[in-house]
């Protein structure tokens, strides 16, 4: 059964966009009108797409994220395993 996204209020969308815009300003540290305008546009676009009501959000996004997460998880498990083996087998211990 498919679940429908909860309706998002325009106030919450505005607050999320403003938080993203402040984050944009902090990261860019540029107060030129072009950068501020682009930051404002992209902040609202990201907030709207992230709300789940966009046509650009595919339904299979969860499965795609899982498929991208599993190789990363496997890599991190192997990396930590090799690091732990190195610590255990090191002759200085």
Coordinates of C-alpha atoms in Angstrom, one line a residue:
X1 CA 0.0 0.0 0.0
X2 CA 1.5 3.3 -1.0
X3 CA 1.5 6.1 1.5
X4 CA 0.8 9.6 0.6
X5 CA 3.1 12.3 1.8
X6 CA 1.7 14.5 4.6
X7 CA 0.6 17.9 3.5
X8 CA 3.3 20.5 4.4
X9 CA 2.3 24.0 5.5
X10 CA 3.6 26.9 3.5
X11 CA 4.9 28.4 6.8
X12 CA 7.1 25.3 7.4
X13 CA 8.3 25.3 3.8
X14 CA 9.2 29.0 4.2
X15 CA 11.1 28.4 7.5
X16 CA 13.0 25.5 6.0
X17 CA 13.9 27.6 2.9
X18 CA 15.1 30.4 5.1
X19 CA 17.2 28.1 7.2
X20 CA 18.8 26.7 4.0
X21 CA 19.4 30.3 2.8
X22 CA 21.1 31.2 6.0
X23 CA 23.3 28.1 5.7
X24 CA 24.0 29.1 2.1
X25 CA 25.2 32.6 3.2
X26 CA 27.4 31.1 5.9
X27 CA 29.0 28.7 3.5
X28 CA 29.5 31.1 0.6
X29 CA 30.4 34.2 2.6
X30 CA 29.5 36.2 -0.4
X31 CA 27.1 39.1 -0.3
X32 CA 26.9 39.8 -4.0
X33 CA 23.3 40.1 -5.3
X34 CA 23.9 37.3 -7.8
X35 CA 25.0 34.9 -5.2
X36 CA 22.2 35.9 -2.8
X37 CA 19.6 35.6 -5.5
X38 CA 20.8 32.1 -6.5
X39 CA 21.0 31.1 -2.9
X40 CA 17.4 32.2 -2.3
X41 CA 16.2 30.4 -5.5
X42 CA 18.0 27.2 -4.7
X43 CA 17.0 27.2 -1.1
X44 CA 13.3 27.3 -2.0
X45 CA 13.8 24.7 -4.7
X46 CA 15.6 22.3 -2.3
X47 CA 12.9 22.9 0.4
X48 CA 10.1 22.2 -2.1
X49 CA 11.7 19.1 -3.6
X50 CA 12.5 17.8 -0.1
X51 CA 8.9 18.2 0.9
X52 CA 8.0 15.2 -1.2
X53 CA 5.4 17.1 -3.3
X54 CA 7.6 17.6 -6.3
X55 CA 7.3 15.7 -9.6
X56 CA 11.0 15.2 -9.6
X57 CA 11.0 12.9 -6.6
X58 CA 10.8 9.3 -7.9
X59 CA 8.9 6.7 -6.0
X60 CA 11.8 4.3 -5.9
X61 CA 14.0 6.8 -4.1
X62 CA 14.1 4.6 -0.9
X63 CA 15.4 1.6 -2.9
X64 CA 17.9 3.6 -4.7
X65 CA 19.3 5.0 -1.5
X66 CA 19.5 1.5 0.0
X67 CA 21.4 0.2 -3.1
X68 CA 23.8 3.1 -2.8
X69 CA 24.2 2.7 0.9
X70 CA 25.1 -1.0 0.9
X71 CA 28.4 -0.7 -1.0
X72 CA 29.4 2.1 1.2
X73 CA 28.5 0.1 4.3
X74 CA 30.5 -2.9 3.1
X75 CA 33.5 -0.7 2.4
X76 CA 33.4 0.8 5.9
X77 CA 33.0 -2.6 7.5
X78 CA 36.0 -3.9 5.6
X79 CA 38.0 -0.8 6.4
X80 CA 37.3 -1.0 10.1
X81 CA 38.1 -4.8 10.0
X82 CA 41.5 -4.2 8.4
X83 CA 42.2 -1.4 10.8
X84 CA 41.3 -3.5 13.8
X85 CA 43.4 -6.4 12.5
X86 CA 46.4 -4.1 12.1
X87 CA 46.0 -2.9 15.7
X88 CA 45.8 -6.4 17.1
X89 CA 48.6 -7.9 15.0
X90 CA 51.0 -5.0 15.4
X91 CA 54.3 -6.2 17.0
X92 CA 54.5 -3.1 19.3
X93 CA 51.7 -4.6 21.4

